[in-house]
Coordinates of C-alpha atoms and ligand atoms in Angstrom, one line a residue:
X1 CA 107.2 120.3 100.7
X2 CA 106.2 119.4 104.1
X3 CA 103.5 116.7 105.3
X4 CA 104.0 114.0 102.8
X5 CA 104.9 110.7 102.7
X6 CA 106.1 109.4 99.8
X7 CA 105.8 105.6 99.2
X8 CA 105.1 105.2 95.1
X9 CA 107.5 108.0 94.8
X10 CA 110.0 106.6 97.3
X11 CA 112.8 106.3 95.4
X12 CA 112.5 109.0 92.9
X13 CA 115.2 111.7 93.5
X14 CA 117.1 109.5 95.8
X15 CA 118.5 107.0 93.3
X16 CA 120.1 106.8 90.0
X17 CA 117.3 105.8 87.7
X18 CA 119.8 104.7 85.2
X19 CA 121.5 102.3 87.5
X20 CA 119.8 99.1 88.8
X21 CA 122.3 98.8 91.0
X22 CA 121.0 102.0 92.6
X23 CA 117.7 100.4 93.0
X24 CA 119.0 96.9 94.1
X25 CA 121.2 99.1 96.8
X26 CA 117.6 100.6 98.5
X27 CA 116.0 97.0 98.5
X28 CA 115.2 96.8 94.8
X29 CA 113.9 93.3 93.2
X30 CA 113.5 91.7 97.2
X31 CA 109.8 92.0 96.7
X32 CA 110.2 89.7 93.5
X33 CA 112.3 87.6 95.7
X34 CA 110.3 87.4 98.5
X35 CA 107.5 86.6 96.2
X36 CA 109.3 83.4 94.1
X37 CA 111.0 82.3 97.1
X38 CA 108.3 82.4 99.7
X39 CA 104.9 82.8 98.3
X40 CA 102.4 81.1 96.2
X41 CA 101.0 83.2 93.8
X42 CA 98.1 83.5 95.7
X43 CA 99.5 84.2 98.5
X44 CA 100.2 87.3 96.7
X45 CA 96.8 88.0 95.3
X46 CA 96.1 87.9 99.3
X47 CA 98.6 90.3 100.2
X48 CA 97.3 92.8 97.6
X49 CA 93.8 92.3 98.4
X50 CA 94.5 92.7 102.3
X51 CA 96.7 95.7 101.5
X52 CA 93.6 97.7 100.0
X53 CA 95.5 98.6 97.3
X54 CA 93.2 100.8 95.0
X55 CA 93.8 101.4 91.1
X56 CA 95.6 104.7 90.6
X57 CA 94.3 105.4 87.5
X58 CA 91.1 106.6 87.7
X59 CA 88.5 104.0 89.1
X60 CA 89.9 103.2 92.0
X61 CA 89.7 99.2 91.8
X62 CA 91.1 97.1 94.2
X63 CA 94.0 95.9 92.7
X64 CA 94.0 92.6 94.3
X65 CA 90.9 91.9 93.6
X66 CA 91.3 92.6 89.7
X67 CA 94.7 90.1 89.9
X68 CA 92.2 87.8 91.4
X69 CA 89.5 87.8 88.6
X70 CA 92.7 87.1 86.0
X71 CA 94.3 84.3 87.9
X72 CA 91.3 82.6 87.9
X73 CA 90.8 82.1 84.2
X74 CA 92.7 79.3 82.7
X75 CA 94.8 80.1 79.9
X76 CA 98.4 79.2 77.9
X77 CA 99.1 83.2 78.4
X78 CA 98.0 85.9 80.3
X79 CA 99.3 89.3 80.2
X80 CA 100.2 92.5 82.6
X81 CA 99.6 95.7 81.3
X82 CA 101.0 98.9 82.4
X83 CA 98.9 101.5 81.4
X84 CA 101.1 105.1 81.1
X85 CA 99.3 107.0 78.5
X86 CA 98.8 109.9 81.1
X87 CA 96.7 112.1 79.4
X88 CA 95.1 114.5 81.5
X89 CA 96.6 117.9 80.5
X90 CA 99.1 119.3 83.0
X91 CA 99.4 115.6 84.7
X92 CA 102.9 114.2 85.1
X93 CA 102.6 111.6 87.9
X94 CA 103.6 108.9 86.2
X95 CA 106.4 110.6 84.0
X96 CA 107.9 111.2 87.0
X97 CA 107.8 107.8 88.9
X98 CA 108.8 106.1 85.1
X99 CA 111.9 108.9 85.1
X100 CA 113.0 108.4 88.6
X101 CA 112.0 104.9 89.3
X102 CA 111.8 102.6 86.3
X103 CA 112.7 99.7 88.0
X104 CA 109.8 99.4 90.5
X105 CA 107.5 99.2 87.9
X106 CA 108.7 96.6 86.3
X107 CA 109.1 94.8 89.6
X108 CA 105.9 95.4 90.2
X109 CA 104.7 93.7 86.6
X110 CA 106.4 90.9 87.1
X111 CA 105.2 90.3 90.7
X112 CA 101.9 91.2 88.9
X113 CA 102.9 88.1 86.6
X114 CA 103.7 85.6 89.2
X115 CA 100.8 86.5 90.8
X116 CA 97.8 85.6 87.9
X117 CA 100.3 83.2 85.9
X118 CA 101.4 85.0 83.3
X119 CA 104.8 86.0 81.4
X120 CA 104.4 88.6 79.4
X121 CA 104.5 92.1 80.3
X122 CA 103.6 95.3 78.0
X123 CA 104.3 99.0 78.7
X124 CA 102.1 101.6 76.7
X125 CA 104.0 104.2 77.1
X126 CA 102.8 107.9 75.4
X127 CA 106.0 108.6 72.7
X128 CA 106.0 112.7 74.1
X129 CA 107.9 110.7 77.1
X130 CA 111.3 110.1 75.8
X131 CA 113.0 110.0 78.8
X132 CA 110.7 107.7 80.5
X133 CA 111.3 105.4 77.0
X134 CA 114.8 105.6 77.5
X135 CA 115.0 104.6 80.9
X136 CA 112.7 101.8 80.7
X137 CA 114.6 100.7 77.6
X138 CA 117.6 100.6 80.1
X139 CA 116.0 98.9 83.1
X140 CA 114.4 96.2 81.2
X141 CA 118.3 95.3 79.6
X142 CA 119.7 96.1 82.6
X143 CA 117.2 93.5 84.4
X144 CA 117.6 91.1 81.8
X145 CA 121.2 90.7 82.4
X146 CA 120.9 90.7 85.9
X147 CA 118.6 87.5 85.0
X148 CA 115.6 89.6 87.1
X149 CA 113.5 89.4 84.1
X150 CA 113.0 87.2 81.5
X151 CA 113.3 83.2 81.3
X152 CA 114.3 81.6 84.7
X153 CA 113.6 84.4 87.1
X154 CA 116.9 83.9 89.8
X155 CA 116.8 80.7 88.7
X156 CA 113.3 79.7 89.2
X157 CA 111.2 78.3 86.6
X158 CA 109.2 81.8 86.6
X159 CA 110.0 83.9 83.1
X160 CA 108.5 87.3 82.5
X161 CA 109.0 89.5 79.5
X162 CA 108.6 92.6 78.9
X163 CA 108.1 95.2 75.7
X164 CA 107.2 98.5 75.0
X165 CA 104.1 99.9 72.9
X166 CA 104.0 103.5 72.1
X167 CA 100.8 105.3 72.3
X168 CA 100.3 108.6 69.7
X169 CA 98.9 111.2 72.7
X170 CA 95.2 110.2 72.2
X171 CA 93.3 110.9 75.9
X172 CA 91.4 108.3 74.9
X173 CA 93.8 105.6 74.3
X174 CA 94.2 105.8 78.1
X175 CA 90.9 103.8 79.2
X176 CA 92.2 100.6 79.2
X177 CA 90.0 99.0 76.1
X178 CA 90.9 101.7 73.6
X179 CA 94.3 101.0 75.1
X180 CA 94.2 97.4 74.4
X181 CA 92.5 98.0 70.9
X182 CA 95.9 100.1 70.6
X183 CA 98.1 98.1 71.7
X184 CA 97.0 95.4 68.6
X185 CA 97.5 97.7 65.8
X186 CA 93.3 98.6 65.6
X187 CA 91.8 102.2 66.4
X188 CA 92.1 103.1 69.8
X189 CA 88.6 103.6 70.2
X190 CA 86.9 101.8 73.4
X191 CA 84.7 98.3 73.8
X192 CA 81.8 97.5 75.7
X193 CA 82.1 95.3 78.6
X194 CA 82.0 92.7 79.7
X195 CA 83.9 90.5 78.9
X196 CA 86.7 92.5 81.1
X197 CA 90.5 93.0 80.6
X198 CA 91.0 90.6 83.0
X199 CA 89.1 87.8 81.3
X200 CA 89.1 88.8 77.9
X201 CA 91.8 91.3 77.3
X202 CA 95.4 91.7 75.3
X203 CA 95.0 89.8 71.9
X204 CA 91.4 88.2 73.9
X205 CA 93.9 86.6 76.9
X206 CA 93.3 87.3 80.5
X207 CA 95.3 90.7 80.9
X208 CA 95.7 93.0 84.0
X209 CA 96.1 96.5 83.3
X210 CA 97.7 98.7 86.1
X211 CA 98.1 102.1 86.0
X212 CA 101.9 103.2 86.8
X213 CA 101.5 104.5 90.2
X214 CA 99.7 101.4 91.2
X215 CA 102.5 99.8 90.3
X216 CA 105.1 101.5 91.9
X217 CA 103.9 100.8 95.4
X218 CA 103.5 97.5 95.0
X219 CA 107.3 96.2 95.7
X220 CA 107.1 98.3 99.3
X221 CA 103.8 96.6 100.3
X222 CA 105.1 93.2 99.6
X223 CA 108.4 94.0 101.7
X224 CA 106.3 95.9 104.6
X225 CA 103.0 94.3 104.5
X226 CA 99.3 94.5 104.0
X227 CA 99.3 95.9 107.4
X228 CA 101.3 98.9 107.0
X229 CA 99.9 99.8 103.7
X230 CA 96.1 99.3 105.9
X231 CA 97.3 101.5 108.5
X232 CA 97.8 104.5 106.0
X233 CA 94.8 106.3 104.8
X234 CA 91.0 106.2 105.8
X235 CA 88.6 103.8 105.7
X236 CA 88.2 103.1 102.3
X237 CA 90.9 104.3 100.3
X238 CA 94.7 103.0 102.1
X239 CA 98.1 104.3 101.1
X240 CA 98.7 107.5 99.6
X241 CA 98.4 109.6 96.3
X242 CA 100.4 111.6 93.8
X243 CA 98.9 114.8 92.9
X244 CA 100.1 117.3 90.5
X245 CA 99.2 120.6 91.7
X246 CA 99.1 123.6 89.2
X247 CA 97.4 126.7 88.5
X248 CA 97.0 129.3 91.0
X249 CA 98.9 128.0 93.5
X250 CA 102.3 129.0 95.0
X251 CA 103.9 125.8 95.1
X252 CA 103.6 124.2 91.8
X253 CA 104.7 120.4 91.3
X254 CA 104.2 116.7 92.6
X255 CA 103.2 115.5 96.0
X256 CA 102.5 112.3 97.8
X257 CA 100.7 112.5 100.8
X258 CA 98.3 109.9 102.8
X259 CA 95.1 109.6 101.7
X260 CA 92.8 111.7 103.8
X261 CA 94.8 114.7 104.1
X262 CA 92.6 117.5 103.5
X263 CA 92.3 119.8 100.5
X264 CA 93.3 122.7 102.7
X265 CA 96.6 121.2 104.1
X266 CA 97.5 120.2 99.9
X267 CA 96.5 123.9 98.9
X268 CA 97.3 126.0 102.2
X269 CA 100.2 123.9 104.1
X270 CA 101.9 122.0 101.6
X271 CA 100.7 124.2 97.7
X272 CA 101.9 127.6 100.2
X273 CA 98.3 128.7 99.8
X274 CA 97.0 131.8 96.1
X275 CA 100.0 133.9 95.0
X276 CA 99.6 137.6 95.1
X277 CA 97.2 138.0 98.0
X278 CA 94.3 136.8 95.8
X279 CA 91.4 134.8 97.1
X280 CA 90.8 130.9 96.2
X281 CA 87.7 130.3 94.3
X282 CA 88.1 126.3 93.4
X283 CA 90.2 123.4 93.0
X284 CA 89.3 121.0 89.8
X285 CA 90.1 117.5 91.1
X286 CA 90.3 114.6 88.4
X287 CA 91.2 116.5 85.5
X288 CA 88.9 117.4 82.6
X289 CA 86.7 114.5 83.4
X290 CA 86.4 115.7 87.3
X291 CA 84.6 119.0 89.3
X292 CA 85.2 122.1 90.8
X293 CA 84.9 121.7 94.7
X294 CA 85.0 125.1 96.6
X295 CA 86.0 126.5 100.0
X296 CA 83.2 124.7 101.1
X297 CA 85.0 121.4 100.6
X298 CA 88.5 123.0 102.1
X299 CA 88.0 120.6 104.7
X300 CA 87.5 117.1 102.9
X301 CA 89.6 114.4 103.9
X302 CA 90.5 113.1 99.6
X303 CA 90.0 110.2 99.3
X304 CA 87.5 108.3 96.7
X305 CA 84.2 108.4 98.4
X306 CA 84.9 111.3 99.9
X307 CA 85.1 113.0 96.4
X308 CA 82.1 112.1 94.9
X309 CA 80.1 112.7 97.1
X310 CA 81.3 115.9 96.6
X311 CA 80.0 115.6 92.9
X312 CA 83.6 115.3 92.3
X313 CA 86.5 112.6 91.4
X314 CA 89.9 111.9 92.3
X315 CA 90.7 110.8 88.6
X316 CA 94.3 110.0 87.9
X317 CA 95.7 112.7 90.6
X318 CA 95.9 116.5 88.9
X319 CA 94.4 119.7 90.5
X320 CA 94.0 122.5 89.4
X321 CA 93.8 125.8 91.3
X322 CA 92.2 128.8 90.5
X323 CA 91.6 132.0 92.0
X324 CA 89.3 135.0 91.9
X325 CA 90.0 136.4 88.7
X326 CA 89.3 132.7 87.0
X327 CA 85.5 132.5 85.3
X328 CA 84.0 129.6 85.6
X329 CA 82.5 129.5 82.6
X330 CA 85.3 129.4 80.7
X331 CA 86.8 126.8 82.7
X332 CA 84.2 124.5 81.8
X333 CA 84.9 125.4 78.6
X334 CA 88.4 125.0 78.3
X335 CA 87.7 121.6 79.5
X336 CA 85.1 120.5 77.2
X337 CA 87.0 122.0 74.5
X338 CA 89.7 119.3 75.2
X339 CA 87.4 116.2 75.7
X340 CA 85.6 117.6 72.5
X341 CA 89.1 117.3 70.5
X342 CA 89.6 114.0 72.4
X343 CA 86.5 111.9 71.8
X344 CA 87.2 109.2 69.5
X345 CA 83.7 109.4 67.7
X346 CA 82.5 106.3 68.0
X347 CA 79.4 107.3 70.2
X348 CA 77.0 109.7 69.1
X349 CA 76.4 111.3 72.6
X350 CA 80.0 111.6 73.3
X351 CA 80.5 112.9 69.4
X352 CA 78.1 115.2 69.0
X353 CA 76.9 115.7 72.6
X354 CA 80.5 117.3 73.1
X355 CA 79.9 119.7 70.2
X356 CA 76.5 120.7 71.2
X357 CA 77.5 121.5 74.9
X358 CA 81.1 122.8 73.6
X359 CA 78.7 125.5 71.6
X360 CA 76.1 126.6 74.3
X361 CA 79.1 127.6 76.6
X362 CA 80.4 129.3 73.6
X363 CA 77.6 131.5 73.0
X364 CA 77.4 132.1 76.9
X365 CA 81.2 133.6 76.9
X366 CA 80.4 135.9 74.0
X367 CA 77.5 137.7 75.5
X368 CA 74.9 135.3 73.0
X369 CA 73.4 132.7 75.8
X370 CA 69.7 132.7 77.1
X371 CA 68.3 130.9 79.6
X372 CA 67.2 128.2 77.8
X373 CA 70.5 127.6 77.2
X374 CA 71.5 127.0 80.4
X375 CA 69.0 124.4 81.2
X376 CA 69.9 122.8 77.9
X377 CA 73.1 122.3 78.5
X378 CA 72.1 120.7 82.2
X379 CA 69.6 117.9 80.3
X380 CA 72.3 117.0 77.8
X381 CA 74.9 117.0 80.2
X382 CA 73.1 114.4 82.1
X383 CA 72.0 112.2 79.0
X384 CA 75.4 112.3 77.7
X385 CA 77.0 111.1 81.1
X386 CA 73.8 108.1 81.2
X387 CA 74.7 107.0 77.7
X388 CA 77.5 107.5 76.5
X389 CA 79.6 104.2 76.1
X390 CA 83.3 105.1 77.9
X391 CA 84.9 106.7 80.9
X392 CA 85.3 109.6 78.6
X393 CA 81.9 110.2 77.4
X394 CA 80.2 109.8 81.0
X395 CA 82.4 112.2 82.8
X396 CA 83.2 115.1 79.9
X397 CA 80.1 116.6 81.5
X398 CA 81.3 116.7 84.9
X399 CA 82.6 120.7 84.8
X400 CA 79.8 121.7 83.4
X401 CA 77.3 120.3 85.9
X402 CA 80.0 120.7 88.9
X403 CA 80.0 124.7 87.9
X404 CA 76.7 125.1 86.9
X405 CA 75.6 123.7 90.6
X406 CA 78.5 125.4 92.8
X407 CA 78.7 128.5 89.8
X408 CA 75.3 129.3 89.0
X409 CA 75.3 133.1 89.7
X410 CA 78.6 133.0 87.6
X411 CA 76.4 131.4 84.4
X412 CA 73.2 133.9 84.8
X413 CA 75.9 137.2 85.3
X414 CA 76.7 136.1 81.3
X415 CA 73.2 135.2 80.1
X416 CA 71.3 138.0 82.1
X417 CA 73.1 140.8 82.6
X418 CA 75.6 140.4 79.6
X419 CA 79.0 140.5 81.8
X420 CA 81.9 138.1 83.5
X421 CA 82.2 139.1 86.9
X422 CA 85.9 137.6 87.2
X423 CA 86.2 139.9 83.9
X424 CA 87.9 137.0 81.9
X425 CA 85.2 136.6 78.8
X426 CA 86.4 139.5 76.6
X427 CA 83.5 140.0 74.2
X428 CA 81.9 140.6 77.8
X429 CA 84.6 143.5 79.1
X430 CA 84.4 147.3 78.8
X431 CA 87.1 149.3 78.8
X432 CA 86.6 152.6 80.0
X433 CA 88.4 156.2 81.3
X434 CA 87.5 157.5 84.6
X435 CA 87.6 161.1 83.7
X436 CA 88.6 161.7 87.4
X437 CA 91.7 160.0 87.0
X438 CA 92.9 161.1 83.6
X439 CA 95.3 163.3 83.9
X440 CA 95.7 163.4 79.6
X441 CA 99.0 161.7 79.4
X442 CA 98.4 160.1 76.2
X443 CA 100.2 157.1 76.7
X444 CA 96.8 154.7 76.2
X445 CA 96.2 156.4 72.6
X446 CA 99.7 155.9 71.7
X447 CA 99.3 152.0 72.6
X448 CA 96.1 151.2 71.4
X449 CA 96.5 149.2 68.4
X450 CA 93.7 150.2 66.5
X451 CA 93.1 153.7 67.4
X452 CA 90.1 154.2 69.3
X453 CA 91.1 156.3 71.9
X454 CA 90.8 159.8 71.6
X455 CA 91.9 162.9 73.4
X456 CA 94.0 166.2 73.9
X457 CA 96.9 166.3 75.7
X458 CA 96.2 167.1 79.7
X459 CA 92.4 166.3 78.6
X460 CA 90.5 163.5 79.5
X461 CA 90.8 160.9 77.2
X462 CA 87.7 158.8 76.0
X463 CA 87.4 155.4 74.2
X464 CA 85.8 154.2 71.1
X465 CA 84.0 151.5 72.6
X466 CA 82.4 150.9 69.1
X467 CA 86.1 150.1 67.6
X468 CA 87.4 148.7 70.9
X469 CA 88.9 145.2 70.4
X470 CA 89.4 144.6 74.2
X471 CA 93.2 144.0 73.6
X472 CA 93.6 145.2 77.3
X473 CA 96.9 147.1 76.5
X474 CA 95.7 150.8 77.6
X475 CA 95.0 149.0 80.9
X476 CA 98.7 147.7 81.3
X477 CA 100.1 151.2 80.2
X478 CA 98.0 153.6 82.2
X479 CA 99.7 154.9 85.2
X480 CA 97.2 156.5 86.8
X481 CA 94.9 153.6 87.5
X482 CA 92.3 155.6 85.1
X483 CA 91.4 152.8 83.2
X484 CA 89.1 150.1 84.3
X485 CA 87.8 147.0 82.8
X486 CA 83.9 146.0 83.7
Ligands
FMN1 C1 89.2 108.6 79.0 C2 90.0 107.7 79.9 C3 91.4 107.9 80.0 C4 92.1 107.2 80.9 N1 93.5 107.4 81.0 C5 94.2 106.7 81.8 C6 95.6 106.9 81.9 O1 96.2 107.7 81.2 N2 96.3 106.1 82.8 C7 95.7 105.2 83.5 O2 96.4 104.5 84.3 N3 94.4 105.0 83.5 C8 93.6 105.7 82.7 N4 92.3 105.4 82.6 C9 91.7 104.4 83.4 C10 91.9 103.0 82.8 O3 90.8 102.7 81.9 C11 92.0 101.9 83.8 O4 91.0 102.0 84.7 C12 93.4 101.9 84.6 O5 94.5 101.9 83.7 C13 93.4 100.6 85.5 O6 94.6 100.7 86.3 P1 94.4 100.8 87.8 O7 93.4 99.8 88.3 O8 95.8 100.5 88.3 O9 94.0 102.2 88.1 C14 91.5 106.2 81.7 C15 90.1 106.0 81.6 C16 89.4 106.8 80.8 C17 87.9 106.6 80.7
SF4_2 S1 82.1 107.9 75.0 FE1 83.3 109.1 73.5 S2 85.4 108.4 73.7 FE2 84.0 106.8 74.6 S3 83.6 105.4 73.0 FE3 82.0 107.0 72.9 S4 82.7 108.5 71.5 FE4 84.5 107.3 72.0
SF4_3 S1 97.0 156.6 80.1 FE1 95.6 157.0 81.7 S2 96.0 159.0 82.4 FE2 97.0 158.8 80.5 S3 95.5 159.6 79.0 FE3 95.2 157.4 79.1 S4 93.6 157.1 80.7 FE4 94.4 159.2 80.9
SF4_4 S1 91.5 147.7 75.1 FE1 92.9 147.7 73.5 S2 91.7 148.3 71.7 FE2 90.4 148.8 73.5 S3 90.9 150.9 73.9 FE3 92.3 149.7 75.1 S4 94.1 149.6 73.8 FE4 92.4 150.2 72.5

């Protein structure tokens, strides 16, 4: 795929993840050098911060600025986190650095180490990644042998360990105080802060949690510079992201382009643009917990800012195309009915909120919402996002207000006039012959599952819409284009 540039993903592809004498061979563990050998620790807190090194995970913290907070607090230990729970359904940007690139995370956590004066590293890795745990079990022995981690870091008085924790799938274990609830044998449900992660974190020790694509570009920007990482990007947001790009979409898989590239050079130049002729309707940027932007925003430059103001997020890097025959409505449903599943029930607007707003689109997609609905679910939305207590709870809303604002038409089309225009919501659907098309073939009746299409042979045929269970399979079989779905 053309127009990328691929600096957390560098090395993925091109090396032997198995082998750190792969990595070493493209410049692997000189950043760790460079950093015991040259730097003060923080020196490197410096670096990072000069670099404008934003968190990958979600909020978009400056990373340097986050090592800064936990090198300041005085303690016997300190830990680095690396946070690759990934949970965003049809994300694997972090799999797929982990897989192809194990080692330059854990460079990266123990220059992360050095840097706030600390030694002990955790990975909370999700267990559905058994490759990713099986090379990281191999890089961290391999690395340990090597004497690149553990006590005596190439003979310096610098020692970093590291372990894995394995996370059960929860979405929620992902926000990073669920995660650390998780990590020490409690429910991963999230705490109220402050005191932060990086004050009050990992068994209540100043702890730096970094997402895995953070990570991985931190050994190039030690070895090229807060400079070159400055010169990438836009004004705000410097470097480049992963993106997973799925749906409707030509080219389906993982980029890395500079921040600022446009949403219609990711879909059009580099995704190869709708399959089958069809028209784009929207792209859902940062995942379930993110919005729908339209052609409208085509020409956005991503990067953080730029997306909210959009009313929508960059999030953890997935997007998700979709096309003309994709309702809206039941987009936001699908979503919700994964944050609903996900919430870890500790909140009662995030609990039941979910539920509430989960049922209103519900009744909309079966032909059952009023208006009133529709301006219910708007109020709740908003007073689940202003109190709910995590990440989780104050962006589940997001589809539903993103659609509901860009969508509207989409909403009222099922509440007034009873039908979904992209003809997804089947309750909503009609099957029916165009007798000028019929040319009595049969072939629909002998399909139809349940029977409700009647006829003579070389007659028009007509259907039952009474027994009709929308199954769609007259549609499929008809040859003569005489059936149409409304
Ligand atoms: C519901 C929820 C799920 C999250 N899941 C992840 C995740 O899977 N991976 C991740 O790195 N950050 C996730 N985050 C963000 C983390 O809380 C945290 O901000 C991040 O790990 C910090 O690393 P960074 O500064 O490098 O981005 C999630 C946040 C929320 C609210
Ligand atoms: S907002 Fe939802 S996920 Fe977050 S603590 Fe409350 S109930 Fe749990
Ligand atoms: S398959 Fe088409 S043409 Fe044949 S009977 Fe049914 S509607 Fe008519
Ligand atoms: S949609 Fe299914 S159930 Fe309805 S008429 Fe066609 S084949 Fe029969």
């Amino acid at each position: 795929m053309a127009n990328q540039l691929r600096i957390a993903t560098r090395n993925s592809g091109f090396i032997d993840p198995e082998s750190i004498e792969s990595y070493i061979a493209v410049g692997g563990y000189q950043a760790l050098g460079k950093c015991l050998a040259e730097m003060k620790s923080a020196d490197v807190i410096e670096l990072m911060k000069n670099s404008g090194l934003r968190g990958r995970g979600g909020a978009g913290f400056p990373t340097g600025v986050k090592w800064g907070f936990a090198a300041k607090y005085a303690s016997n230990t300190k830990y680095v986190v690396c946070n690759a729970d990934e949970g965003d359904p049809g994300a694997f940007m972090d799999r797929a650095v982990l897989e192809g690139d194990p080692h330059s995370v854990l460079e990266a956590m123990a220059i992360g180490g050095y840097a706030i004066g600390g030694n002990k590293g955790t990975i909370y890795i999700r267990a559905e990644y058994p490759l990713a745990i099986k090379r990281l079990k191999m890089a961290i022995e391999q690395a340990k042998e090597m004497g690149l981690l553990g006590d005596n870091i190439m003979g310096t008085d610098f020692s970093f360990d590291l372990e894995l924790k394995y996370g059960a799938g929860a979405f929620v274990c992902g926000e990073e105080t669920a995660l650390i609830n998780s990590m020490e044998g409690n429910r991963g449900e999230p705490y109220t802060k402050p005191p932060f992660p990086a004050e009050a974190g990992y068994w209540d020790k100043p702890t730096i949690v970094n997402n895995v694509e953070t990570l991985a570009n931190i050994p190039a920007i030690i070895m090229k510079g807060a400079d070159w990482f400055n010169k990438i990007g836009t004004e705000t947001s410097k470097g480049t992201k992963v993106f997973c790009i799925c749906g409707k979409i030509n080219n389906v898989g993982l980029i890395e382009v500079p921040m600022g590239t446009t949403l219609q050079e990711v879909i059009f130049e580099i995704g190869g643009g709708i399959p089958h002729g069809k028209q784009f309707k929207a792209v859902q940027t940062g995942g379930p917990s993110g919005g729908a932007l339209t052609y409208k925003d085509l020409d956005a430059p991503i990067d953080y800012e730029n997306l909210i103001a959009r009313q929508s997020m960059m999030g953890s890097g997935g997007m998700i195309v979709m096309d003309e025959d994709d309702c809206m409505v039941a987009v936001s449903k699908f979503f919700l009915d994964f944050t609903m599943d996900e919430t870890c029930g500790k909140c009662t607007p995030c609990r039941i909120g979910s539920k509430r707003l989960y049922e209103m689109l519900d009744k909309i997609t079966k032909g059952l919402g009023t208006e009133e609905d529709i301006e219910k679910m708007r109020s709740l939305a908003v007073n689940i996002k202003d109190t709910a207590l995590c990440g989780l709870g104050q962006t589940m809303p997001n589809p539903v207000l993103s659609t509901l604002r860009v969508f509207e038409d989409e909403y009222r089309a099922h509440v007034q006039d009873k039908k979904c225009p992209a003809g997804v919501c089947t309750e909503l659907l009609e099957f029916t012959v165009v007798a000028e098309k019929c040319v009595g073939c049969t072939l629909c009746a002998k399909v139809c599952p349940v029977n409700c299409i009647s006829g003579k042979p070389k007659e028009v045929h007509v259907i039952d819409q009474s027994a009709c269970i929308k199954c769609g399979a007259c549609l499929d079989k008809c040859k003569f284009d005489a059936i149409i779905k409304q």
